[in-house]
Amino acid sequence: MKTVLALDIGGTKTTAALVDLGAGAARVRRHLTGPTPAAAGPDAVLDHAISLAREVRGEESVVALGVASAGVVTAAGTISHATSALPGWAGTDLVGTFAQRLDLPVAALNDVHGHAVGEARYGAGRGAHSILLVAIGTGIGAAHVIGGQPVVGVRGAAGHVGHLPVPEAQDIPCPCGRSGHLEGLASGPGILALAARFGVRDDAGPVTDGVRLAALARERSTAAAEAYRVAGFATGRTIGGALNLLDVERVILTGGVAAVGEPWRGAVLQGIEHEAMDVVSQTEVTTATAGTHAALLGAAAWAVDLIEERGAQ
């Protein structure tokens, strides 16, 4: 059994945890979560994460720190690109800063990549040779894992399926600055915008909350359900195209939009069937099971892997 310190840093909240890793098993023994002081800048975000990490660790002996962070994380553990959710985050040296201030070996990866490793090893991906995890929430991201190892890409940017074009998103602005990408249409904010175009309203006016929109869809609001169907079908088309390229054993859906269920999920499956070649069209599609700490589990496992790899060299 190895005990690892782990951090999950997002634009809204940061969580620090002690993770126990055993033979094919992992558990978060204790954790602390606090709001990320994103508006105060990267130094404040780092200080906050370090404070949480020190508090949750206490006097515990740990072998390493694993960090899952929003943004594109390079092989050296530096943030090369980040969204406006973390202003100034690009250029932050995660590995160097945490190693110096916490006096631990450190490994860092993108939060969706970390989530996928957690699911692949300890959640819905267990027993599968390869998975594609697709996270649909405020944004849309994905990660490809083979044999428990994430395919991060030469720049750490692999998996941005939200920025693939889909016909249904034609001329719709995307948060990346382009247009016609899946994320602009089928993310949580994209679905709310789609619902507004379809005329979805409640007693207070246009619906601006995803929970309320999902409730309206379940209550047989035709327009609300149609917004989820359009978004789900486009998401499925993108996943189907990814299956044509990657031929994974299992697709895992996660995130706030994925939690809505029907009619979104049925539309996703229809989109996959529409786009995927026959040879991959029956790929298993399931829902994430590792829970809210999946990225922490993945970051911890990733850190142990890298430390063992360095030790073997």
Tab-separated table of C-alpha atoms in Angstrom:
chain	number	residue	atom	x	y	z
A	1	MET	CA	0.000	0.000	0.000
A	2	LYS	CA	1.310	3.443	-0.955
A	3	THR	CA	-0.079	6.728	0.337
A	4	VAL	CA	-0.032	9.620	-2.108
A	5	LEU	CA	-0.941	13.276	-1.706
A	6	ALA	CA	-3.195	14.447	-4.552
A	7	LEU	CA	-4.566	17.774	-5.770
A	8	ASP	CA	-7.411	18.515	-8.174
A	9	ILE	CA	-7.280	22.178	-9.228
A	10	GLY	CA	-10.206	23.625	-11.158
A	11	GLY	CA	-11.512	27.074	-11.904
A	12	THR	CA	-14.225	26.809	-9.250
A	13	LYS	CA	-12.797	24.596	-6.511
A	14	THR	CA	-9.606	22.895	-5.400
A	15	THR	CA	-9.448	19.592	-3.531
A	16	ALA	CA	-6.513	18.039	-1.691
A	17	ALA	CA	-6.595	14.412	-0.599
A	18	LEU	CA	-4.662	11.537	0.877
A	19	VAL	CA	-5.039	8.586	-1.473
A	20	ASP	CA	-4.184	5.011	-0.533
A	21	LEU	CA	-3.148	2.891	-3.521
A	22	GLY	CA	-3.007	-0.890	-3.347
A	23	ALA	CA	-3.062	-3.768	-5.804
A	24	GLY	CA	-5.806	-2.710	-8.210
A	25	ALA	CA	-7.579	-0.652	-5.553
A	26	ALA	CA	-7.591	2.970	-4.435
A	27	ARG	CA	-9.424	5.043	-1.883
A	28	VAL	CA	-9.486	8.635	-0.735
A	29	ARG	CA	-8.806	8.408	2.978
A	30	ARG	CA	-9.481	12.063	3.695
A	31	HIS	CA	-9.872	15.220	1.685
A	32	LEU	CA	-10.395	18.969	1.950
A	33	THR	CA	-12.060	21.222	-0.613
A	34	GLY	CA	-12.104	24.987	-0.911
A	35	PRO	CA	-13.082	27.578	-3.515
A	36	THR	CA	-10.289	28.320	-5.967
A	37	PRO	CA	-9.245	31.998	-5.665
A	38	ALA	CA	-9.016	32.218	-9.448
A	39	ALA	CA	-9.645	35.964	-9.690
A	40	ALA	CA	-6.685	36.650	-7.379
A	41	GLY	CA	-4.241	35.148	-9.875
A	42	PRO	CA	-2.023	32.072	-10.154
A	43	ASP	CA	0.100	32.738	-7.069
A	44	ALA	CA	-3.020	32.821	-4.908
A	45	VAL	CA	-4.279	29.611	-6.522
A	46	LEU	CA	-0.974	27.876	-5.796
A	47	ASP	CA	-0.837	29.180	-2.212
A	48	HIS	CA	-4.376	27.942	-1.593
A	49	ALA	CA	-3.619	24.497	-3.038
A	50	ILE	CA	-0.462	24.185	-0.955
A	51	SER	CA	-2.338	25.190	2.199
A	52	LEU	CA	-4.982	22.517	1.563
A	53	ALA	CA	-2.318	19.928	0.791
A	54	ARG	CA	-0.392	20.616	3.984
A	55	GLU	CA	-3.541	20.525	6.085
A	56	VAL	CA	-4.840	17.268	4.656
A	57	ARG	CA	-1.412	15.631	4.887
A	58	GLY	CA	-0.704	16.527	8.480
A	59	GLU	CA	2.180	14.347	9.691
A	60	GLU	CA	1.376	11.546	7.247
A	61	SER	CA	4.238	9.956	5.304
A	62	VAL	CA	3.526	10.111	1.561
A	63	VAL	CA	5.544	8.920	-1.432
A	64	ALA	CA	4.599	11.656	-3.905
A	65	LEU	CA	2.201	14.384	-4.967
A	66	GLY	CA	-0.050	13.891	-7.985
A	67	VAL	CA	-1.692	16.982	-9.467
A	68	ALA	CA	-4.690	17.084	-11.804
A	69	SER	CA	-5.196	20.603	-13.111
A	70	ALA	CA	-7.393	22.505	-15.496
A	71	GLY	CA	-5.494	23.633	-18.579
A	72	VAL	CA	-3.027	21.997	-20.942
A	73	VAL	CA	-0.225	20.417	-18.911
A	74	THR	CA	3.094	19.769	-20.655
A	75	ALA	CA	5.348	16.772	-20.027
A	76	ALA	CA	7.462	19.038	-17.808
A	77	GLY	CA	4.442	19.835	-15.651
A	78	THR	CA	3.903	23.408	-16.819
A	79	ILE	CA	0.580	24.918	-17.896
A	80	SER	CA	0.936	25.939	-21.546
A	81	HIS	CA	-2.668	27.026	-22.182
A	82	ALA	CA	-5.648	27.747	-19.936
A	83	THR	CA	-9.114	29.237	-20.249
A	84	SER	CA	-10.442	32.397	-18.640
A	85	ALA	CA	-11.710	30.265	-15.742
A	86	LEU	CA	-8.157	30.542	-14.346
A	87	PRO	CA	-6.803	33.964	-15.392
A	88	GLY	CA	-3.029	33.989	-15.838
A	89	TRP	CA	-2.743	30.235	-15.245
A	90	ALA	CA	-0.796	29.666	-18.483
A	91	GLY	CA	2.922	29.582	-17.718
A	92	THR	CA	2.488	28.199	-14.194
A	93	ASP	CA	5.146	25.632	-13.272
A	94	LEU	CA	3.149	23.091	-11.273
A	95	VAL	CA	5.867	20.493	-10.817
A	96	GLY	CA	8.630	22.948	-9.942
A	97	THR	CA	6.539	24.988	-7.508
A	98	PHE	CA	4.977	22.079	-5.639
A	99	ALA	CA	8.227	20.097	-5.501
A	100	GLN	CA	10.053	23.046	-3.954
A	101	ARG	CA	7.381	24.054	-1.459
A	102	LEU	CA	6.165	20.593	-0.409
A	103	ASP	CA	9.512	18.778	-0.744
A	104	LEU	CA	7.999	15.838	-2.630
A	105	PRO	CA	8.363	14.160	-6.011
A	106	VAL	CA	5.579	15.636	-8.161
A	107	ALA	CA	3.753	14.563	-11.304
A	108	ALA	CA	1.062	16.640	-13.008
A	109	LEU	CA	-1.490	16.084	-15.756
A	110	ASN	CA	-4.652	17.652	-17.120
A	111	ASP	CA	-7.747	17.122	-14.976
A	112	VAL	CA	-9.718	15.240	-17.658
A	113	HIS	CA	-6.710	12.995	-18.294
A	114	GLY	CA	-6.530	12.373	-14.550
A	115	HIS	CA	-10.250	11.644	-14.386
A	116	ALA	CA	-9.883	9.124	-17.205
A	117	VAL	CA	-7.011	7.314	-15.486
A	118	GLY	CA	-9.107	7.096	-12.324
A	119	GLU	CA	-12.047	5.641	-14.251
A	120	ALA	CA	-9.869	3.296	-16.304
A	121	ARG	CA	-8.165	1.775	-13.280
A	122	TYR	CA	-10.729	2.022	-10.500
A	123	GLY	CA	-14.108	2.769	-12.080
A	124	ALA	CA	-16.173	1.976	-15.147
A	125	GLY	CA	-13.099	1.189	-17.236
A	126	ARG	CA	-11.797	-1.654	-15.086
A	127	GLY	CA	-11.107	-4.732	-17.160
A	128	ALA	CA	-11.094	-2.826	-20.455
A	129	HIS	CA	-7.910	-2.620	-22.509
A	130	SER	CA	-8.759	0.881	-23.746
A	131	ILE	CA	-11.339	3.542	-22.983
A	132	LEU	CA	-12.483	6.905	-24.239
A	133	LEU	CA	-13.803	9.052	-21.406
A	134	VAL	CA	-15.988	11.945	-22.566
A	135	ALA	CA	-16.773	14.664	-20.015
A	136	ILE	CA	-19.711	16.937	-20.847
A	137	GLY	CA	-20.368	19.826	-18.491
A	138	THR	CA	-19.465	23.511	-18.659
A	139	GLY	CA	-17.073	22.441	-21.408
A	140	ILE	CA	-16.510	19.210	-23.308
A	141	GLY	CA	-13.295	17.217	-23.071
A	142	ALA	CA	-12.150	13.658	-23.494
A	143	ALA	CA	-9.252	11.363	-22.753
A	144	HIS	CA	-8.029	8.160	-24.378
A	145	VAL	CA	-6.504	5.580	-22.027
A	146	ILE	CA	-4.713	2.414	-23.165
A	147	GLY	CA	-3.611	-0.168	-20.620
A	148	GLY	CA	-4.245	2.276	-17.792
A	149	GLN	CA	-1.999	4.952	-19.333
A	150	PRO	CA	-3.405	8.217	-20.718
A	151	VAL	CA	-2.568	9.262	-24.261
A	152	VAL	CA	-1.752	12.882	-23.481
A	153	GLY	CA	-0.183	13.920	-26.783
A	154	VAL	CA	3.177	15.519	-27.499
A	155	ARG	CA	1.953	18.882	-26.127
A	156	GLY	CA	-0.343	17.486	-23.438
A	157	ALA	CA	-3.381	18.630	-25.429
A	158	ALA	CA	-4.877	15.325	-26.612
A	159	GLY	CA	-8.601	14.777	-26.157
A	160	HIS	CA	-10.205	18.109	-27.046
A	161	VAL	CA	-13.240	16.536	-28.712
A	162	GLY	CA	-15.284	19.594	-27.814
A	163	HIS	CA	-13.358	21.442	-30.500
A	164	LEU	CA	-14.168	19.074	-33.336
A	165	PRO	CA	-16.623	20.426	-35.916
A	166	VAL	CA	-20.170	19.083	-36.184
A	167	PRO	CA	-22.781	20.139	-38.769
A	168	GLU	CA	-25.349	20.915	-36.065
A	169	ALA	CA	-23.047	23.616	-34.644
A	170	GLN	CA	-22.522	25.501	-37.897
A	171	ASP	CA	-21.982	29.239	-37.244
A	172	ILE	CA	-22.404	28.792	-33.466
A	173	PRO	CA	-19.524	30.514	-31.605
A	174	CYS	CA	-17.251	28.269	-29.554
A	175	PRO	CA	-15.505	29.400	-26.342
A	176	CYS	CA	-12.154	28.729	-28.064
A	177	GLY	CA	-12.816	31.642	-30.432
A	178	ARG	CA	-13.709	29.563	-33.481
A	179	SER	CA	-17.189	28.517	-34.550
A	180	GLY	CA	-18.960	25.308	-35.488
A	181	HIS	CA	-17.393	23.201	-32.742
A	182	LEU	CA	-19.261	20.690	-30.587
A	183	GLU	CA	-18.667	22.572	-27.318
A	184	GLY	CA	-20.495	25.689	-28.479
A	185	LEU	CA	-23.613	23.615	-29.104
A	186	ALA	CA	-23.581	20.673	-26.713
A	187	SER	CA	-21.912	21.811	-23.473
A	188	GLY	CA	-24.113	22.857	-20.555
A	189	PRO	CA	-24.097	26.551	-21.565
A	190	GLY	CA	-24.519	25.542	-25.210
A	191	ILE	CA	-27.641	23.526	-24.432
A	192	LEU	CA	-29.121	26.438	-22.463
A	193	ALA	CA	-28.518	28.717	-25.455
A	194	LEU	CA	-30.069	26.112	-27.735
A	195	ALA	CA	-33.110	25.890	-25.463
A	196	ALA	CA	-33.497	29.671	-25.564
A	197	ARG	CA	-33.490	29.555	-29.370
A	198	PHE	CA	-36.174	26.872	-29.179
A	199	GLY	CA	-38.286	29.167	-26.993
A	200	VAL	CA	-38.012	27.231	-23.722
A	201	ARG	CA	-39.419	29.307	-20.858
A	202	ASP	CA	-40.807	28.873	-17.388
A	203	ASP	CA	-42.827	31.256	-15.237
A	204	ALA	CA	-39.809	33.511	-14.655
A	205	GLY	CA	-38.866	33.762	-18.337
A	206	PRO	CA	-36.032	32.115	-20.291
A	207	VAL	CA	-34.446	29.148	-18.493
A	208	THR	CA	-30.895	29.916	-17.369
A	209	ASP	CA	-30.240	26.913	-15.130
A	210	GLY	CA	-29.318	23.442	-16.363
A	211	VAL	CA	-31.055	21.673	-13.484
A	212	ARG	CA	-34.319	23.439	-14.309
A	213	LEU	CA	-33.928	22.710	-18.018
A	214	ALA	CA	-33.407	19.008	-17.306
A	215	ALA	CA	-36.519	18.998	-15.119
A	216	LEU	CA	-38.546	20.607	-17.904
A	217	ALA	CA	-37.293	17.987	-20.350
A	218	ARG	CA	-38.408	15.226	-17.980
A	219	GLU	CA	-41.768	16.964	-17.541
A	220	ARG	CA	-42.418	16.495	-21.264
A	221	SER	CA	-41.488	19.998	-22.377
A	222	THR	CA	-41.098	19.263	-26.071
A	223	ALA	CA	-38.739	22.176	-26.704
A	224	ALA	CA	-36.513	21.383	-23.700
A	225	ALA	CA	-36.333	17.723	-24.686
A	226	GLU	CA	-35.498	18.718	-28.257
A	227	ALA	CA	-32.566	20.839	-27.039
A	228	TYR	CA	-31.128	17.795	-25.279
A	229	ARG	CA	-31.808	15.586	-28.303
A	230	VAL	CA	-30.022	17.922	-30.716
A	231	ALA	CA	-27.047	18.297	-28.367
A	232	GLY	CA	-26.951	14.574	-27.595
A	233	PHE	CA	-27.078	13.567	-31.254
A	234	ALA	CA	-24.212	15.935	-32.113
A	235	THR	CA	-22.215	14.570	-29.169
A	236	GLY	CA	-22.867	11.030	-30.370
A	237	ARG	CA	-21.737	11.889	-33.890
A	238	THR	CA	-18.465	13.185	-32.487
A	239	ILE	CA	-17.991	10.075	-30.350
A	240	GLY	CA	-18.795	7.894	-33.360
A	241	GLY	CA	-16.111	9.660	-35.373
A	242	ALA	CA	-13.655	9.164	-32.512
A	243	LEU	CA	-14.486	5.445	-32.461
A	244	ASN	CA	-13.709	5.244	-36.177
A	245	LEU	CA	-10.293	6.698	-35.379
A	246	LEU	CA	-9.433	5.056	-32.048
A	247	ASP	CA	-11.387	1.744	-31.889
A	248	VAL	CA	-11.529	1.693	-28.078
A	249	GLU	CA	-13.108	-1.094	-26.064
A	250	ARG	CA	-15.366	1.126	-23.951
A	251	VAL	CA	-16.765	4.675	-23.950
A	252	ILE	CA	-17.414	6.278	-20.556
A	253	LEU	CA	-19.684	9.310	-20.232
A	254	THR	CA	-19.349	11.709	-17.317
A	255	GLY	CA	-20.125	15.290	-16.282
A	256	GLY	CA	-23.209	17.301	-15.414
A	257	VAL	CA	-24.868	16.948	-18.811
A	258	ALA	CA	-24.265	13.189	-18.860
A	259	ALA	CA	-26.073	12.955	-15.516
A	260	VAL	CA	-29.294	14.232	-17.135
A	261	GLY	CA	-30.035	10.825	-18.641
A	262	GLU	CA	-32.894	10.751	-21.142
A	263	PRO	CA	-33.575	12.092	-23.694
A	264	TRP	CA	-29.931	13.118	-23.978
A	265	ARG	CA	-28.413	9.640	-23.610
A	266	GLY	CA	-30.670	8.049	-26.202
A	267	ALA	CA	-29.757	10.783	-28.667
A	268	VAL	CA	-26.046	10.173	-28.000
A	269	LEU	CA	-26.473	6.503	-28.877
A	270	GLN	CA	-28.357	7.448	-32.045
A	271	GLY	CA	-25.560	9.836	-33.006
A	272	ILE	CA	-22.948	7.131	-32.492
A	273	GLU	CA	-24.947	4.718	-34.640
A	274	HIS	CA	-25.266	7.386	-37.341
A	275	GLU	CA	-21.541	8.176	-37.508
A	276	ALA	CA	-19.642	5.049	-36.455
A	277	MET	CA	-18.581	2.434	-38.969
A	278	ASP	CA	-20.287	-0.931	-38.539
A	279	VAL	CA	-17.120	-2.513	-37.152
A	280	VAL	CA	-17.104	-0.136	-34.133
A	281	SER	CA	-20.799	0.804	-33.901
A	282	GLN	CA	-21.503	-1.695	-31.102
A	283	THR	CA	-18.792	-0.356	-28.785
A	284	GLU	CA	-19.940	-0.448	-25.169
A	285	VAL	CA	-21.114	2.926	-23.834
A	286	THR	CA	-21.427	3.294	-20.081
A	287	THR	CA	-21.482	5.901	-17.311
A	288	ALA	CA	-18.625	6.825	-14.966
A	289	THR	CA	-18.614	5.093	-11.578
A	290	ALA	CA	-15.419	6.248	-9.816
A	291	GLY	CA	-17.223	9.224	-8.301
A	292	THR	CA	-16.278	12.826	-7.713
A	293	HIS	CA	-12.727	11.931	-6.683
A	294	ALA	CA	-11.818	10.132	-9.924
A	295	ALA	CA	-9.292	12.806	-10.934
A	296	LEU	CA	-7.580	12.550	-7.532
A	297	LEU	CA	-7.300	8.775	-7.881
A	298	GLY	CA	-5.912	9.149	-11.387
A	299	ALA	CA	-3.404	11.834	-10.399
A	300	ALA	CA	-2.171	9.717	-7.501
A	301	ALA	CA	-1.730	6.645	-9.710
A	302	TRP	CA	-0.009	8.721	-12.385
A	303	ALA	CA	2.450	10.101	-9.826
A	304	VAL	CA	3.382	6.631	-8.563
A	305	ASP	CA	3.855	5.406	-12.136
A	306	LEU	CA	6.242	8.235	-12.989
A	307	ILE	CA	8.236	7.849	-9.787
A	308	GLU	CA	8.653	4.127	-10.383
A	309	GLU	CA	9.636	4.813	-13.989
A	310	ARG	CA	12.277	7.318	-12.902
A	311	GLY	CA	13.590	4.859	-10.330
A	312	ALA	CA	13.991	2.175	-12.965
A	313	GLN	CA	16.062	4.403	-15.229
